[in-house]
Structures are given as C-alpha cells and as structure tokens.
Tab-separated table of C-alpha atoms in Angstrom:
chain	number	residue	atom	x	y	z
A	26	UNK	CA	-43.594	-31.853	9.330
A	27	UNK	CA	-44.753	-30.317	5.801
A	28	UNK	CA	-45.246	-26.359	5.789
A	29	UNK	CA	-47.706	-24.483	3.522
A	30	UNK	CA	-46.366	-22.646	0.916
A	31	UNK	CA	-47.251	-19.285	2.708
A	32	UNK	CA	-45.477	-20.305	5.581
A	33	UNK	CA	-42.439	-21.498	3.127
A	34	UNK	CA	-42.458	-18.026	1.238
A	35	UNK	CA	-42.647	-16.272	5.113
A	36	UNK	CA	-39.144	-17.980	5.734
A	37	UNK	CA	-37.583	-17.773	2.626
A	38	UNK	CA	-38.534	-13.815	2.840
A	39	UNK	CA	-36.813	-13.796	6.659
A	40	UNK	CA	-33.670	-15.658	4.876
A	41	UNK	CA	-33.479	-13.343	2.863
A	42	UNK	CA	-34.002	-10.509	4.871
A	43	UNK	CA	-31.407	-11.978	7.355
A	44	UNK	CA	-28.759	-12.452	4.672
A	45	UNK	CA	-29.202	-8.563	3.595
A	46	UNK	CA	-28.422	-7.961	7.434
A	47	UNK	CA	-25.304	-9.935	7.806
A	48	UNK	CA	-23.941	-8.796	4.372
A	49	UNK	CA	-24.464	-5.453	5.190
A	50	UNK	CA	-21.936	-6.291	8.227
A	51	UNK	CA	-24.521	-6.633	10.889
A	52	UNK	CA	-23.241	-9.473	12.600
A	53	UNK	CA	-24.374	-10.817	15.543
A	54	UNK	CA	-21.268	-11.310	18.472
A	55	UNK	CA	-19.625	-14.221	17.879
A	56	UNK	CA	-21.132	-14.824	14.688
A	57	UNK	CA	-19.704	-15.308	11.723
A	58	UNK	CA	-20.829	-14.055	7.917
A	59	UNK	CA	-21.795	-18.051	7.267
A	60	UNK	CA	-24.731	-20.330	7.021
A	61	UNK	CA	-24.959	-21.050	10.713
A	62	UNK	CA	-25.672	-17.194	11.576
A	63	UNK	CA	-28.083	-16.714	8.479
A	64	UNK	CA	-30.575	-19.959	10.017
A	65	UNK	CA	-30.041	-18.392	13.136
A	66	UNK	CA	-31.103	-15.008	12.203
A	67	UNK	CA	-34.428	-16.176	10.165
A	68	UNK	CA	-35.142	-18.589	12.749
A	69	UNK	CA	-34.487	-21.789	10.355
A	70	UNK	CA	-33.272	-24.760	10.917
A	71	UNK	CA	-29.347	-25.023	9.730
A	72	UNK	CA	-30.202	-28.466	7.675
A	73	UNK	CA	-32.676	-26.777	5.653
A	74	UNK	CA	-29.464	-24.765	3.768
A	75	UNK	CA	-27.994	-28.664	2.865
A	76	UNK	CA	-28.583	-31.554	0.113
A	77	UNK	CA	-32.024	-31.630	-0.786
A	78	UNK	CA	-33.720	-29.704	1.539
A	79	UNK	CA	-35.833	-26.729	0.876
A	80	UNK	CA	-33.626	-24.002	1.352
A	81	UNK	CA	-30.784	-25.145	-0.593
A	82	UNK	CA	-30.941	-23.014	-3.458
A	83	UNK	CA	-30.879	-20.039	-0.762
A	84	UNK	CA	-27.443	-20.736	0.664
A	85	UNK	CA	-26.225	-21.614	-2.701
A	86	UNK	CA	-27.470	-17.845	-3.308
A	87	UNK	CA	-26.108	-16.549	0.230
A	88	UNK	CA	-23.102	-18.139	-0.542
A	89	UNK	CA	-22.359	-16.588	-3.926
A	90	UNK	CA	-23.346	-13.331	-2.616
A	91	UNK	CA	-20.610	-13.506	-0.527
A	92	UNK	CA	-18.126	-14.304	-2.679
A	93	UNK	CA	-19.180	-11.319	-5.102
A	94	UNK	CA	-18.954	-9.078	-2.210
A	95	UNK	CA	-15.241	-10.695	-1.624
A	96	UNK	CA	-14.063	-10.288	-4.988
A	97	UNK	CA	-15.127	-6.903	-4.566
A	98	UNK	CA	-12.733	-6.776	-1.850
A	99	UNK	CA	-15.413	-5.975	0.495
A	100	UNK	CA	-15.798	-8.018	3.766
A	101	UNK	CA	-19.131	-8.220	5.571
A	102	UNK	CA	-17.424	-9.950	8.326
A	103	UNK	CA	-15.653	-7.582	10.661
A	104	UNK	CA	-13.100	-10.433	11.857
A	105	UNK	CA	-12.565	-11.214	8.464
A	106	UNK	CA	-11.782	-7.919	7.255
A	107	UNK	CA	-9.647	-7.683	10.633
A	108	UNK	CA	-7.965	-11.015	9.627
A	109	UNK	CA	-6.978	-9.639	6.113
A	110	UNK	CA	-5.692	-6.745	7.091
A	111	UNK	CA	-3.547	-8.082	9.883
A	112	UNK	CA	-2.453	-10.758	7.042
A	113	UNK	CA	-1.589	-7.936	4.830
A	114	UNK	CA	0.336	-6.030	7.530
A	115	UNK	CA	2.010	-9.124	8.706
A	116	UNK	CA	3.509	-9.468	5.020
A	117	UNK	CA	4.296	-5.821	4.699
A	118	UNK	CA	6.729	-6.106	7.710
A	119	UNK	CA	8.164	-9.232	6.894
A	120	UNK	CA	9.397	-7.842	3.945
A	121	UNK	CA	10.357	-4.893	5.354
A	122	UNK	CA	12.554	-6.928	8.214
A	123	UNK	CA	14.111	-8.802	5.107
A	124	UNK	CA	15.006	-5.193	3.378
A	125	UNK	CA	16.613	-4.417	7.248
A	126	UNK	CA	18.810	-7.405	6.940
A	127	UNK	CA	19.769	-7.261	3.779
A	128	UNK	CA	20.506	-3.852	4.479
A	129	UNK	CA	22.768	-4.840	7.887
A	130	UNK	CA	24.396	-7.512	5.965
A	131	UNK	CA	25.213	-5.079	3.157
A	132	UNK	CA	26.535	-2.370	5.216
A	133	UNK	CA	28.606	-5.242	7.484
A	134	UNK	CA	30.393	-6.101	4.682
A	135	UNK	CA	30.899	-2.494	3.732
A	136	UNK	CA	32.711	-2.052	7.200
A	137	UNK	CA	34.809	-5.204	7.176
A	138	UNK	CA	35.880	-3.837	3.537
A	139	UNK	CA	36.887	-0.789	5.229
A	140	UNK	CA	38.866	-2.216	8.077
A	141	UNK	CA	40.512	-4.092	6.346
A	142	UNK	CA	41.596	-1.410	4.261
A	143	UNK	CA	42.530	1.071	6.921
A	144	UNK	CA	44.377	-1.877	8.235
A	145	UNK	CA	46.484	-2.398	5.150
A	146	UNK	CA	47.072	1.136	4.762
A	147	UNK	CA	48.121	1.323	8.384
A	148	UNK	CA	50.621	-1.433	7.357
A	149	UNK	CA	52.240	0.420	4.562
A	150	UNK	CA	52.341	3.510	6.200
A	151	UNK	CA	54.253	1.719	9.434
A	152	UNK	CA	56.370	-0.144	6.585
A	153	UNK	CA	56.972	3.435	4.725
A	154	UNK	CA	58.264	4.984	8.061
A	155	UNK	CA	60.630	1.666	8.902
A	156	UNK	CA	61.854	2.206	5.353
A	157	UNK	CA	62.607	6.345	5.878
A	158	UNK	CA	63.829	5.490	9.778
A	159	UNK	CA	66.603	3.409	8.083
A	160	UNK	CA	67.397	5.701	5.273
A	161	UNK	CA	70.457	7.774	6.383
A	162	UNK	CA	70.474	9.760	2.700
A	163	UNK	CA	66.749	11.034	4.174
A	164	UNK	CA	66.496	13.848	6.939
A	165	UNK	CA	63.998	14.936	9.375
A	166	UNK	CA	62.206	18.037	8.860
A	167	UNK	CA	62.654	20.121	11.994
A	168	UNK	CA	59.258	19.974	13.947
A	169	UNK	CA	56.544	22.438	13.589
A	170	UNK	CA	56.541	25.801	15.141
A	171	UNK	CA	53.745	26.738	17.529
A	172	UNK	CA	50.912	28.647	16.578
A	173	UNK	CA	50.995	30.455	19.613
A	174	UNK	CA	54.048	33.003	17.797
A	175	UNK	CA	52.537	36.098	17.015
A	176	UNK	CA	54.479	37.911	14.324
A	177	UNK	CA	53.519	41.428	13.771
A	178	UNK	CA	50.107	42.766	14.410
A	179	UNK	CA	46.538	41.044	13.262
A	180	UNK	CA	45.182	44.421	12.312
C-alpha cells in the first residue's frame, strides 16, 4: 500500500517525536532505547527502519543519536545505565578483593617470617641457658626480692 506524502511526513514527524521521547529516557516498561520501541511508539511498522524501506534514513539517524548521547556518557535507557553502573561496581570490587588478598598473602608471609624467628630465637636462648647450666665458672644471681618490702617511708 503506497502513502501520500502528507501522510509520509505525518509519520516521519511521530518518529521523530517518539525518538525525542525515548532519548529523553521515557521508556516505555519493558522497552528498550532501540528500533523496536521507536516503531512502536510512532505507530510504524518495525520493517520500515530496514534495507530500502522508507524510514531507513530515520533509524540510521535514531541510531547515531544514540551513540552521541553514549559517548557523552549519557544513557537514555534506564537498564542500561543500571547495567553500566553495576559493571563498573562489579570491577571496582574485584579489584578491591584482589588488593584484600594480596594484602592476606602479604601479611601471611609477614607472620610465618616472624614465627619462625621467635622460634629460632627461642632456640638460642634454650641453647644459651644449656650452655650457662653447664658452666660451673658461672653463678646464679640470687633471686629477686619482693616488691612487697617497704623500706622507710613513701612520704
């Protein structure tokens, strides 16, 4: 079925006037910020974006819009935007799980380091006393007096 070209110029204004809604984010449910929602919106037939047809050079347009507004880095689409910024948040606290572990690991290390250090000065100590126990030149210092002794007064 041919149209007239007042009844062509009536849909390409309601294309156009249903692109400016769905780029300005007003997005029917379910919908999407694509071709599908823009024919359904101006009441056109979803072929007529495609090949040869006579609104072709409209999605090409819708389309590019769409882009610019992406490079932007606006999103019409409120999924989309949702999408991105749950993609973005995803990556922000993977790498902040990888900074955690690398900060475990680092820190595990750092505490086997330092057990095994208390462990070899344990050693030497035990080694040290073995060494004085068998000594008969050495002597034991008596051991230490209480603190409990009060000598004179605390005034």
């Amino acid at each position: 079925m041919r149209i007239s070209a007042t009844q062509r110029t009536e849909n390409e204004n309601r294309i156009r006037a249903a692109m400016d809604r769905l780029l300005r984010g007003e997005i029917p449910p379910g919908g999407k910020c694509d071709i599908k929602p823009l024919a359904n919106e101006a009441g056109v037939d979803r072929t007529a974006f495609y090949g040869t047809r006579p609104y072709a050079h409209l999605r090409v347009e819708f389309e590019r819009r769409v882009q610019a507004l992406h490079d932007a880095g606006e999103i019409p689409d409120p999924r989309e935007a949702q999408i991105a910024r749950l993609k973005a948040e995803s990556l922000k606290l993977k790498e902040r799980l990888a900074q955690s572990e690398k900060t475990i690991d680092e820190l595990t290390d750092f505490r086997s380091q330092a057990m095994a250090r208390l462990a070899a000065q344990h050693e030497e100590i035990v080694h040290l006393r073995e060494t004085v126990a068998g000594t008969s030149r050495v002597s034991r210092l008596p051991a230490a007096r209480s603190a409990t002794t009060v000598i004179g007064s605390c005034n």
